[in-house]
């Protein structure tokens, strides 16, 4: 089994992912972030998934990590999209530097990621460099708790925010943000009487939406995205 995994139904099978154990690799997480984290619920709690995350974490610390990921990408047919960290974050500067090299060496592939490491100024040069790469989209992950601390992402970053419900979105200042299409469609179907399980099968996947891995200018200056805890 490779380190890159095929995306689930929410992401779509055209997206590959790389994840490591969340919480322990997320030094700038908030309490709200922990509450919303995939690692605390659902399939992420399965033993085989946890083992896979541990294997990936060990691999990420290896001297061969860059070549291992690049080798896997070289065997993919055509251009693919990679989401870095469905779970986990850039836990060290050495680690984020490895991903910089991977992204640079794979210009024919697209990468997107969400990080809270913008809160650590030591990571800003790496994040800004990734932000400038033509085949990468990096979002500053934030939430109400972080905003209350008056911490604001760099102005040049796209932002991914978390709310408890869509009413918070409607009441907030989100003029340049969109609601996650996946969640918006699911919520609309549930409101019409469909069960959450059935609604999940009819949502628009990330592969279909493309918002998070296409340049912001593609979407008429909509630079941010909002998710709600579910």
Coordinates of N, CA and C in Angstrom, one line a residue:
X1 N 0.8 -1.2 0.0 CA 0.0 0.0 0.0 C 0.9 1.2 0.0
X2 N 0.5 2.2 -0.8 CA 1.3 3.5 -0.9 C 0.9 4.4 0.2
X3 N 1.6 5.5 0.3 CA 1.4 6.5 1.3 C 0.2 7.4 0.9
X4 N 0.0 7.6 -0.4 CA -1.1 8.4 -0.9 C -2.4 7.5 -1.0
X5 N -3.5 8.0 -0.5 CA -4.7 7.2 -0.4 C -5.8 7.9 -1.3
X6 N -6.7 7.1 -1.9 CA -7.7 7.6 -2.8 C -8.8 8.3 -1.9
X7 N -9.3 9.4 -2.4 CA -10.2 10.2 -1.7 C -11.5 9.5 -1.4
X8 N -12.2 9.9 -0.3 CA -13.5 9.2 0.0 C -14.6 9.9 -0.8
X9 N -15.9 9.6 -0.4 CA -17.0 10.1 -1.2 C -17.1 11.6 -1.2
X10 N -16.7 12.2 -0.1 CA -16.8 13.7 0.0 C -15.7 14.3 -0.9
X11 N -14.6 13.7 -0.9 CA -13.5 14.3 -1.8 C -13.7 13.9 -3.2
X12 N -14.1 12.7 -3.5 CA -14.2 12.2 -4.8 C -13.0 11.4 -5.2
X13 N -13.2 10.4 -6.1 CA -12.1 9.5 -6.4 C -11.0 10.1 -7.3
X14 N -11.1 11.3 -7.7 CA -10.1 12.0 -8.5 C -9.0 12.6 -7.6
X15 N -9.3 12.6 -6.3 CA -8.3 13.3 -5.4 C -7.6 12.3 -4.6
X16 N -6.3 12.4 -4.4 CA -5.5 11.6 -3.6 C -5.2 12.4 -2.3
X17 N -5.0 11.6 -1.2 CA -4.7 12.3 0.1 C -3.5 11.8 0.8
X18 N -3.0 12.6 1.7 CA -1.9 12.2 2.6 C -2.3 12.7 4.0
X19 N -2.4 11.8 5.0 CA -2.7 12.2 6.3 C -1.9 11.6 7.4
X20 N -1.7 12.3 8.5 CA -1.0 11.9 9.6 C -1.9 12.1 10.9
X21 N -1.5 11.5 12.0 CA -2.4 11.6 13.2 C -2.6 13.1 13.6
X22 N -3.9 13.5 13.6 CA -4.2 14.8 14.0 C -4.0 15.0 15.5
X23 N -4.2 16.2 16.0 CA -4.0 16.6 17.4 C -2.5 16.6 17.7
X24 N -1.9 15.5 17.8 CA -0.5 15.4 18.1 C 0.4 16.1 17.1
X25 N -0.1 16.2 15.8 CA 0.7 16.9 14.8 C 0.2 18.3 14.5
X26 N -0.7 18.8 15.4 CA -1.3 20.1 15.1 C -1.0 21.1 16.3
X27 N 0.2 21.6 16.4 CA 0.6 22.4 17.5 C -0.2 23.7 17.7
X28 N -0.8 24.2 16.6 CA -1.5 25.5 16.7 C -3.1 25.3 16.6
X29 N -3.5 24.1 17.0 CA -4.9 23.8 17.0 C -5.6 24.6 18.1
X30 N -6.9 24.8 17.9 CA -7.8 25.4 19.0 C -8.7 24.4 19.5
X31 N -9.4 24.7 20.6 CA -10.4 23.8 21.1 C -11.5 23.5 20.1
X32 N -11.9 24.6 19.4 CA -13.0 24.4 18.4 C -12.5 23.5 17.3
X33 N -11.2 23.6 16.9 CA -10.7 22.8 15.9 C -10.7 21.3 16.3
X34 N -10.4 21.1 17.5 CA -10.4 19.7 18.0 C -11.9 19.1 18.0
X35 N -12.8 20.0 18.3 CA -14.2 19.6 18.3 C -14.7 19.2 16.9
X36 N -14.2 19.9 15.9 CA -14.6 19.7 14.5 C -13.8 18.6 13.8
X37 N -12.7 18.2 14.4 CA -11.7 17.3 13.8 C -12.2 16.0 13.4
X38 N -11.9 15.6 12.1 CA -12.3 14.3 11.6 C -11.8 13.1 12.5
X39 N -10.6 13.3 13.1 CA -10.0 12.2 13.8 C -10.7 11.8 15.0
X40 N -11.7 12.6 15.5 CA -12.4 12.3 16.7 C -13.7 11.6 16.4
X41 N -14.0 11.3 15.2 CA -15.3 10.7 14.9 C -15.3 9.8 13.7
X42 N -16.3 9.0 13.5 CA -16.5 8.2 12.3 C -15.4 7.3 11.9
X43 N -15.3 7.0 10.6 CA -14.3 6.1 10.1 C -12.8 6.4 10.6
X44 N -12.6 7.6 10.9 CA -11.2 7.9 11.4 C -10.8 7.3 12.7
X45 N -11.8 6.8 13.4 CA -11.6 6.1 14.6 C -11.3 4.6 14.5
X46 N -11.4 4.1 13.2 CA -11.2 2.7 13.0 C -9.7 2.4 13.2
X47 N -9.4 1.2 13.7 CA -8.0 0.8 14.0 C -7.2 0.8 12.7
X48 N -7.7 0.4 11.6 CA -6.9 0.3 10.4 C -6.5 1.7 9.9
X49 N -7.4 2.7 10.1 CA -7.2 4.1 9.7 C -6.1 4.7 10.6
X50 N -6.2 4.4 11.9 CA -5.3 5.0 12.9 C -3.9 4.4 12.6
X51 N -3.8 3.1 12.3 CA -2.5 2.5 11.9 C -1.9 3.1 10.7
X52 N -2.8 3.4 9.7 CA -2.3 4.0 8.4 C -1.7 5.4 8.7
X53 N -2.4 6.1 9.6 CA -1.9 7.5 9.9 C -0.6 7.4 10.6
X54 N -0.4 6.4 11.5 CA 0.9 6.3 12.2 C 2.0 5.9 11.2
X55 N 1.7 5.0 10.3 CA 2.7 4.6 9.3 C 3.1 5.9 8.4
X56 N 2.1 6.7 8.0 CA 2.4 7.9 7.3 C 3.3 8.9 8.1
X57 N 2.9 9.0 9.3 CA 3.7 9.9 10.2 C 5.2 9.5 10.3
X58 N 5.4 8.2 10.5 CA 6.8 7.7 10.6 C 7.5 7.9 9.2
X59 N 6.7 7.7 8.1 CA 7.3 7.9 6.8 C 7.7 9.4 6.6
X60 N 6.9 10.3 7.1 CA 7.1 11.7 6.9 C 8.4 12.2 7.6
X61 N 8.9 11.4 8.6 CA 10.1 11.8 9.3 C 11.3 11.1 8.6
X62 N 11.1 10.3 7.6 CA 12.2 9.6 7.0 C 12.9 10.4 6.0
X63 N 14.2 10.1 5.8 CA 15.0 10.8 4.8 C 14.5 10.5 3.4
X64 N 13.8 9.4 3.2 CA 13.4 9.0 1.8 C 11.9 9.5 1.5
X65 N 11.4 10.3 2.4 CA 10.0 10.7 2.2 C 9.7 11.4 0.9
X66 N 10.5 12.4 0.6 CA 10.3 13.1 -0.6 C 10.4 12.2 -1.9
X67 N 11.4 11.4 -1.9 CA 11.5 10.5 -3.1 C 10.3 9.4 -3.1
X68 N 9.9 9.0 -1.9 CA 8.8 8.1 -1.8 C 7.5 8.6 -2.4
X69 N 7.2 9.9 -2.0 CA 5.9 10.5 -2.5 C 6.1 10.8 -4.0
X70 N 7.2 11.4 -4.4 CA 7.4 11.7 -5.8 C 7.3 10.4 -6.6
X71 N 7.8 9.3 -6.1 CA 7.8 8.0 -6.8 C 6.3 7.6 -7.0
X72 N 5.5 7.7 -6.0 CA 4.1 7.4 -6.2 C 3.4 8.3 -7.2
X73 N 3.7 9.5 -7.1 CA 3.1 10.5 -8.1 C 3.5 10.2 -9.5
X74 N 4.7 9.8 -9.7 CA 5.2 9.5 -11.0 C 4.5 8.3 -11.7
X75 N 3.9 7.5 -10.8 CA 3.2 6.3 -11.3 C 1.7 6.5 -11.6
X76 N 1.2 7.8 -11.2 CA -0.2 8.1 -11.5 C -0.4 8.4 -13.0
X77 N -1.5 8.1 -13.5 CA -1.8 8.4 -14.9 C -2.3 9.8 -15.0
X78 N -1.6 10.6 -15.8 CA -2.0 12.0 -16.0 C -1.8 12.8 -14.8
X79 N -2.5 14.0 -14.8 CA -2.4 14.9 -13.7 C -3.4 14.6 -12.6
X80 N -3.0 14.6 -11.4 CA -3.9 14.3 -10.3 C -3.9 15.5 -9.3
X81 N -4.8 15.5 -8.4 CA -5.0 16.4 -7.3 C -4.7 15.7 -6.0
X82 N -3.9 16.4 -5.2 CA -3.5 15.8 -3.9 C -3.9 16.8 -2.8
X83 N -4.7 16.3 -1.8 CA -5.0 17.0 -0.6 C -4.0 16.6 0.5
X84 N -3.2 17.6 0.9 CA -2.2 17.3 2.0 C -3.0 17.5 3.3
X85 N -3.1 16.5 4.1 CA -3.7 16.5 5.4 C -5.2 16.6 5.4
X86 N -5.9 15.5 5.2 CA -7.3 15.4 5.6 C -7.3 15.5 7.2
X87 N -6.2 14.8 7.7 CA -5.9 14.9 9.2 C -4.5 15.3 9.3
X88 N -4.2 16.1 10.4 CA -2.8 16.5 10.6 C -2.5 17.9 10.1
X89 N -1.2 18.3 10.4 CA -0.8 19.6 9.9 C 0.7 19.6 9.8
X90 N 1.3 20.7 9.4 CA 2.8 20.8 9.2 C 3.4 20.9 10.6
X91 N 3.8 19.8 11.2 CA 4.2 19.8 12.6 C 5.6 20.3 12.8
X92 N 6.4 20.5 11.8 CA 7.8 21.0 11.9 C 8.2 21.7 10.7
X93 N 9.2 22.5 10.8 CA 9.7 23.3 9.6 C 10.4 22.3 8.6
X94 N 11.1 21.3 9.2 CA 11.7 20.3 8.3 C 10.6 19.6 7.5
X95 N 9.5 19.3 8.1 CA 8.4 18.6 7.4 C 7.8 19.4 6.3
X96 N 7.5 20.7 6.6 CA 6.9 21.5 5.6 C 7.8 21.8 4.4
X97 N 9.1 21.8 4.8 CA 10.2 22.0 3.7 C 10.2 20.8 2.8
X98 N 9.9 19.6 3.3 CA 9.8 18.4 2.4 C 8.7 18.5 1.4
X99 N 7.5 19.0 1.9 CA 6.4 19.2 1.0 C 6.7 20.3 0.0
X100 N 7.4 21.3 0.3 CA 7.8 22.3 -0.7 C 8.5 21.7 -1.8
X101 N 9.5 20.8 -1.5 CA 10.2 20.1 -2.6 C 9.4 19.2 -3.4
X102 N 8.4 18.5 -2.7 CA 7.5 17.6 -3.4 C 6.7 18.4 -4.4
X103 N 6.1 19.5 -4.0 CA 5.3 20.3 -4.8 C 6.1 20.9 -6.0
X104 N 7.3 21.3 -5.7 CA 8.1 21.9 -6.8 C 8.5 20.8 -7.8
X105 N 8.7 19.6 -7.4 CA 9.1 18.6 -8.3 C 8.0 18.0 -9.1
X106 N 6.7 18.3 -8.8 CA 5.6 17.7 -9.4 C 4.7 18.8 -10.0
X107 N 5.2 19.6 -10.9 CA 4.4 20.7 -11.5 C 3.2 20.3 -12.3
X108 N 3.2 19.1 -12.7 CA 2.0 18.6 -13.5 C 0.9 18.1 -12.6
X109 N 1.1 18.1 -11.2 CA 0.1 17.7 -10.3 C -0.4 19.0 -9.5
X110 N -1.6 18.9 -8.9 CA -2.1 20.0 -8.2 C -2.2 19.6 -6.7
X111 N -1.9 20.5 -5.8 CA -1.9 20.3 -4.3 C -2.7 21.3 -3.6
X112 N -3.5 20.9 -2.6 CA -4.2 21.9 -1.8 C -4.2 21.4 -0.4
X113 N -4.2 22.4 0.6 CA -4.1 22.1 2.0 C -4.6 23.2 2.8
X114 N -5.0 22.9 4.1 CA -5.4 23.8 5.1 C -4.5 23.7 6.3
X115 N -4.1 24.9 6.8 CA -3.1 24.8 7.9 C -3.4 25.9 8.9
X116 N -3.0 25.6 10.2 CA -3.1 26.6 11.3 C -1.7 27.0 11.6
X117 N -0.7 26.6 10.9 CA 0.7 27.0 11.2 C 1.0 28.4 10.8
X118 N 0.1 29.1 10.2 CA 0.3 30.5 9.9 C 0.3 31.3 11.2
X119 N -0.2 30.6 12.3 CA -0.1 31.3 13.6 C 1.3 31.3 14.2
X120 N 2.2 30.5 13.6 CA 3.6 30.5 14.1 C 4.4 31.2 13.0
X121 N 4.9 32.4 13.3 CA 5.6 33.2 12.4 C 6.8 32.5 11.7
X122 N 7.4 31.5 12.4 CA 8.5 30.8 11.8 C 8.1 30.0 10.5
X123 N 6.8 29.7 10.4 CA 6.4 29.0 9.3 C 6.0 29.9 8.1
X124 N 5.8 31.2 8.3 CA 5.3 32.1 7.3 C 6.1 32.0 6.0
X125 N 7.5 32.0 6.1 CA 8.2 32.0 4.8 C 7.9 30.8 4.0
X126 N 7.7 29.6 4.6 CA 7.4 28.4 3.9 C 6.0 28.5 3.3
X127 N 5.0 29.0 4.1 CA 3.6 29.1 3.7 C 3.5 30.0 2.5
X128 N 4.2 31.2 2.6 CA 4.2 32.2 1.5 C 4.8 31.6 0.2
X129 N 5.8 30.8 0.4 CA 6.5 30.3 -0.8 C 5.5 29.3 -1.5
X130 N 4.9 28.4 -0.7 CA 3.9 27.5 -1.2 C 2.7 28.3 -1.9
X131 N 2.3 29.3 -1.3 CA 1.2 30.2 -1.8 C 1.6 30.7 -3.2
X132 N 2.8 30.9 -3.4 CA 3.3 31.5 -4.7 C 3.5 30.4 -5.8
X133 N 3.4 29.2 -5.4 CA 3.6 28.1 -6.4 C 2.4 27.9 -7.3
X134 N 2.5 27.8 -8.6 CA 1.4 27.8 -9.5 C 0.5 26.5 -9.3
X135 N 1.1 25.5 -8.8 CA 0.3 24.2 -8.6 C -0.1 23.9 -7.2
X136 N -0.2 25.0 -6.4 CA -0.6 24.8 -5.0 C -1.6 25.9 -4.5
X137 N -2.5 25.4 -3.7 CA -3.5 26.4 -3.0 C -3.4 26.0 -1.5
X138 N -3.1 27.0 -0.7 CA -2.9 26.8 0.7 C -3.9 27.8 1.5
X139 N -4.7 27.3 2.4 CA -5.7 28.1 3.1 C -5.2 28.2 4.6
X140 N -5.4 29.4 5.1 CA -5.2 29.6 6.5 C -6.5 29.2 7.3
X141 N -6.4 28.1 8.1 CA -7.5 27.6 8.8 C -7.7 28.4 10.1
X142 N -9.0 28.8 10.3 CA -9.2 29.7 11.5 C -10.6 29.4 12.0
X143 N -11.0 30.0 13.2 CA -12.3 29.9 13.7 C -12.6 31.0 14.7
X144 N -13.7 31.0 15.3 CA -14.1 32.0 16.3 C -13.2 32.2 17.4
X145 N -12.7 31.1 17.9 CA -11.8 31.1 19.1 C -10.5 31.9 18.7
X146 N -10.0 31.6 17.5 CA -8.7 32.3 17.1 C -9.0 33.8 16.8
X147 N -10.1 34.1 16.2 CA -10.5 35.5 16.0 C -10.6 36.3 17.3
X148 N -11.1 35.6 18.3 CA -11.3 36.3 19.6 C -9.9 36.7 20.2
X149 N -8.9 36.0 19.8 CA -7.5 36.3 20.2 C -6.9 37.3 19.4
X150 N -7.7 37.9 18.4 CA -7.2 38.9 17.5 C -6.1 38.5 16.6
X151 N -6.1 37.2 16.3 CA -5.1 36.6 15.4 C -5.7 36.6 14.0
X152 N -5.0 37.2 13.1 CA -5.5 37.4 11.7 C -4.5 36.8 10.7
X153 N -5.0 36.0 9.8 CA -4.1 35.4 8.8 C -3.4 36.5 7.9
X154 N -2.3 36.2 7.3 CA -1.7 37.2 6.4 C -2.7 37.5 5.3
X155 N -2.7 38.7 4.8 CA -3.7 39.2 3.9 C -3.6 38.5 2.5
X156 N -2.5 37.9 2.2 CA -2.3 37.3 0.9 C -2.8 35.8 0.9
X157 N -3.2 35.3 2.1 CA -3.7 33.9 2.2 C -5.2 33.8 2.0
X158 N -5.6 32.7 1.3 CA -7.0 32.4 1.3 C -7.3 31.8 2.7
X159 N -8.6 31.9 3.1 CA -9.0 31.5 4.4 C -10.1 30.5 4.4
X160 N -10.0 29.5 5.4 CA -11.0 28.5 5.6 C -11.5 28.7 7.0
X161 N -12.7 29.1 7.2 CA -13.3 29.3 8.5 C -14.2 28.2 9.0
X162 N -14.5 28.1 10.3 CA -15.4 27.1 10.8 C -16.5 27.8 11.6
X163 N -17.7 27.5 11.4 CA -18.8 28.0 12.2 C -19.6 26.8 12.8
X164 N -20.4 27.1 13.8 CA -21.2 26.1 14.4 C -22.4 25.7 13.6
X165 N -22.9 26.7 12.8 CA -24.1 26.5 12.0 C -24.1 27.7 11.0
X166 N -25.0 27.5 10.0 CA -25.0 28.5 8.9 C -25.6 29.8 9.3
X167 N -26.3 29.9 10.4 CA -26.8 31.2 10.9 C -25.7 32.1 11.3
X168 N -24.6 31.5 11.8 CA -23.4 32.2 12.2 C -22.8 32.8 10.9
X169 N -22.9 32.1 9.8 CA -22.3 32.5 8.5 C -23.2 33.7 8.0
X170 N -24.5 33.6 8.1 CA -25.4 34.7 7.7 C -25.2 35.9 8.5
X171 N -24.9 35.8 9.8 CA -24.8 36.9 10.7 C -23.4 37.5 10.7
X172 N -22.4 36.8 10.1 CA -21.0 37.2 10.2 C -20.6 38.0 9.0
X173 N -19.4 38.5 9.0 CA -18.8 39.3 7.9 C -18.1 38.4 6.9
X174 N -18.8 37.7 6.0 CA -18.2 36.7 5.1 C -18.5 37.1 3.6
X175 N -18.3 38.4 3.3 CA -18.6 38.8 2.0 C -17.8 38.2 0.9
X176 N -16.5 37.8 1.2 CA -15.7 37.2 0.1 C -15.5 35.7 0.3
X177 N -16.4 35.1 1.0 CA -16.4 33.7 1.3 C -17.6 33.0 0.7
X178 N -17.4 31.7 0.4 CA -18.5 30.8 0.0 C -18.7 29.8 1.1
X179 N -20.0 29.3 1.2 CA -20.2 28.1 2.0 C -19.7 26.9 1.3
X180 N -19.2 25.9 2.0 CA -18.7 24.6 1.4 C -19.9 24.1 0.6
X181 N -19.7 23.9 -0.7 CA -20.8 23.4 -1.5 C -21.3 22.0 -1.1
X182 N -20.4 21.1 -0.7 CA -20.7 19.8 -0.2 C -21.7 19.9 0.9
X183 N -21.4 20.7 1.9 CA -22.2 20.8 3.1 C -23.5 21.5 2.8
X184 N -23.5 22.5 1.9 CA -24.7 23.3 1.6 C -25.7 22.4 0.9
X185 N -25.3 21.6 0.0 CA -26.2 20.7 -0.8 C -26.8 19.7 0.2
X186 N -25.9 19.1 1.0 CA -26.4 18.1 2.0 C -27.5 18.7 2.9
X187 N -27.2 19.9 3.5 CA -28.1 20.5 4.4 C -29.5 20.9 3.7
X188 N -29.4 21.3 2.5 CA -30.6 21.6 1.8 C -31.5 20.4 1.6
X189 N -30.9 19.2 1.3 CA -31.6 18.0 1.1 C -32.2 17.5 2.4
X190 N -31.5 17.7 3.5 CA -32.0 17.3 4.8 C -33.2 18.1 5.2
X191 N -33.1 19.4 4.9 CA -34.2 20.3 5.2 C -35.5 19.9 4.4
X192 N -35.3 19.3 3.2 CA -36.5 18.8 2.4 C -37.0 17.5 2.9
X193 N -36.4 16.9 3.9 CA -36.9 15.7 4.5 C -36.0 14.4 4.2
X194 N -34.9 14.5 3.5 CA -34.1 13.4 3.2 C -33.2 13.1 4.4
X195 N -33.0 11.8 4.7 CA -32.1 11.5 5.8 C -30.7 11.9 5.6
X196 N -29.9 12.2 6.6 CA -28.5 12.6 6.4 C -27.7 11.6 5.6
X197 N -27.9 10.3 5.8 CA -27.2 9.3 5.1 C -27.5 9.3 3.6
X198 N -28.8 9.4 3.3 CA -29.2 9.5 1.9 C -28.7 10.8 1.2
X199 N -28.8 11.9 2.0 CA -28.3 13.2 1.5 C -26.8 13.2 1.2
X200 N -26.1 12.5 2.0 CA -24.6 12.4 1.8 C -24.3 11.8 0.4
X201 N -25.1 10.9 0.0 CA -24.9 10.2 -1.3 C -25.1 11.1 -2.5
X202 N -25.8 12.2 -2.3 CA -26.2 13.1 -3.4 C -25.5 14.4 -3.4
X203 N -24.5 14.5 -2.5 CA -23.8 15.8 -2.4 C -22.8 15.9 -3.6
X204 N -22.3 17.1 -3.7 CA -21.3 17.4 -4.7 C -19.9 17.2 -4.1
X205 N -19.1 16.4 -4.7 CA -17.8 16.1 -4.1 C -16.8 17.2 -4.4
X206 N -15.7 17.2 -3.7 CA -14.6 18.2 -3.9 C -14.1 18.1 -5.4
X207 N -14.1 16.9 -5.9 CA -13.6 16.7 -7.3 C -14.5 17.4 -8.3
X208 N -15.8 17.5 -7.9 CA -16.8 18.2 -8.8 C -16.8 19.7 -8.6
X209 N -16.6 20.1 -7.3 CA -16.6 21.5 -7.0 C -15.4 22.3 -7.5
X210 N -14.2 21.8 -7.1 CA -12.9 22.2 -7.5 C -12.5 23.5 -6.9
X211 N -13.3 24.2 -6.1 CA -13.1 25.5 -5.5 C -11.7 25.5 -4.7
X212 N -11.5 24.5 -3.9 CA -10.3 24.6 -3.0 C -9.0 24.3 -3.7
X213 N -9.0 23.8 -4.9 CA -7.7 23.6 -5.6 C -7.6 24.3 -6.9
X214 N -8.5 25.3 -7.1 CA -8.3 26.2 -8.3 C -8.0 27.6 -7.7
X215 N -7.2 28.4 -8.5 CA -6.9 29.8 -8.0 C -8.2 30.6 -7.7
X216 N -8.1 31.4 -6.7 CA -9.2 32.2 -6.2 C -9.8 33.0 -7.3
X217 N -9.0 33.6 -8.3 CA -9.5 34.4 -9.3 C -10.5 33.7 -10.3
X218 N -10.4 32.3 -10.2 CA -11.3 31.5 -11.1 C -12.8 31.7 -10.6
X219 N -13.0 32.1 -9.4 CA -14.3 32.2 -8.8 C -14.7 33.6 -8.5
X220 N -14.4 34.5 -9.4 CA -14.8 35.9 -9.3 C -14.5 36.5 -7.9
X221 N -13.2 36.3 -7.5 CA -12.7 37.0 -6.3 C -13.2 36.4 -5.0
X222 N -13.9 35.3 -5.0 CA -14.3 34.6 -3.8 C -13.1 33.9 -3.3
X223 N -12.5 34.4 -2.2 CA -11.2 34.0 -1.8 C -11.3 33.0 -0.6
X224 N -12.4 32.9 0.1 CA -12.4 32.1 1.3 C -13.6 31.1 1.3
X225 N -13.5 30.1 2.2 CA -14.5 29.1 2.3 C -14.9 28.9 3.7
X226 N -16.1 28.6 4.0 CA -16.6 28.3 5.4 C -17.2 26.9 5.5
X227 N -16.8 26.2 6.5 CA -17.4 24.9 6.8 C -18.1 25.0 8.2
X228 N -19.1 24.2 8.4 CA -19.7 24.2 9.7 C -19.5 22.8 10.3
X229 N -19.4 22.8 11.7 CA -19.1 21.6 12.4 C -20.3 20.6 12.2
X230 N -20.0 19.4 11.9 CA -21.0 18.4 11.7 C -20.6 17.1 12.2

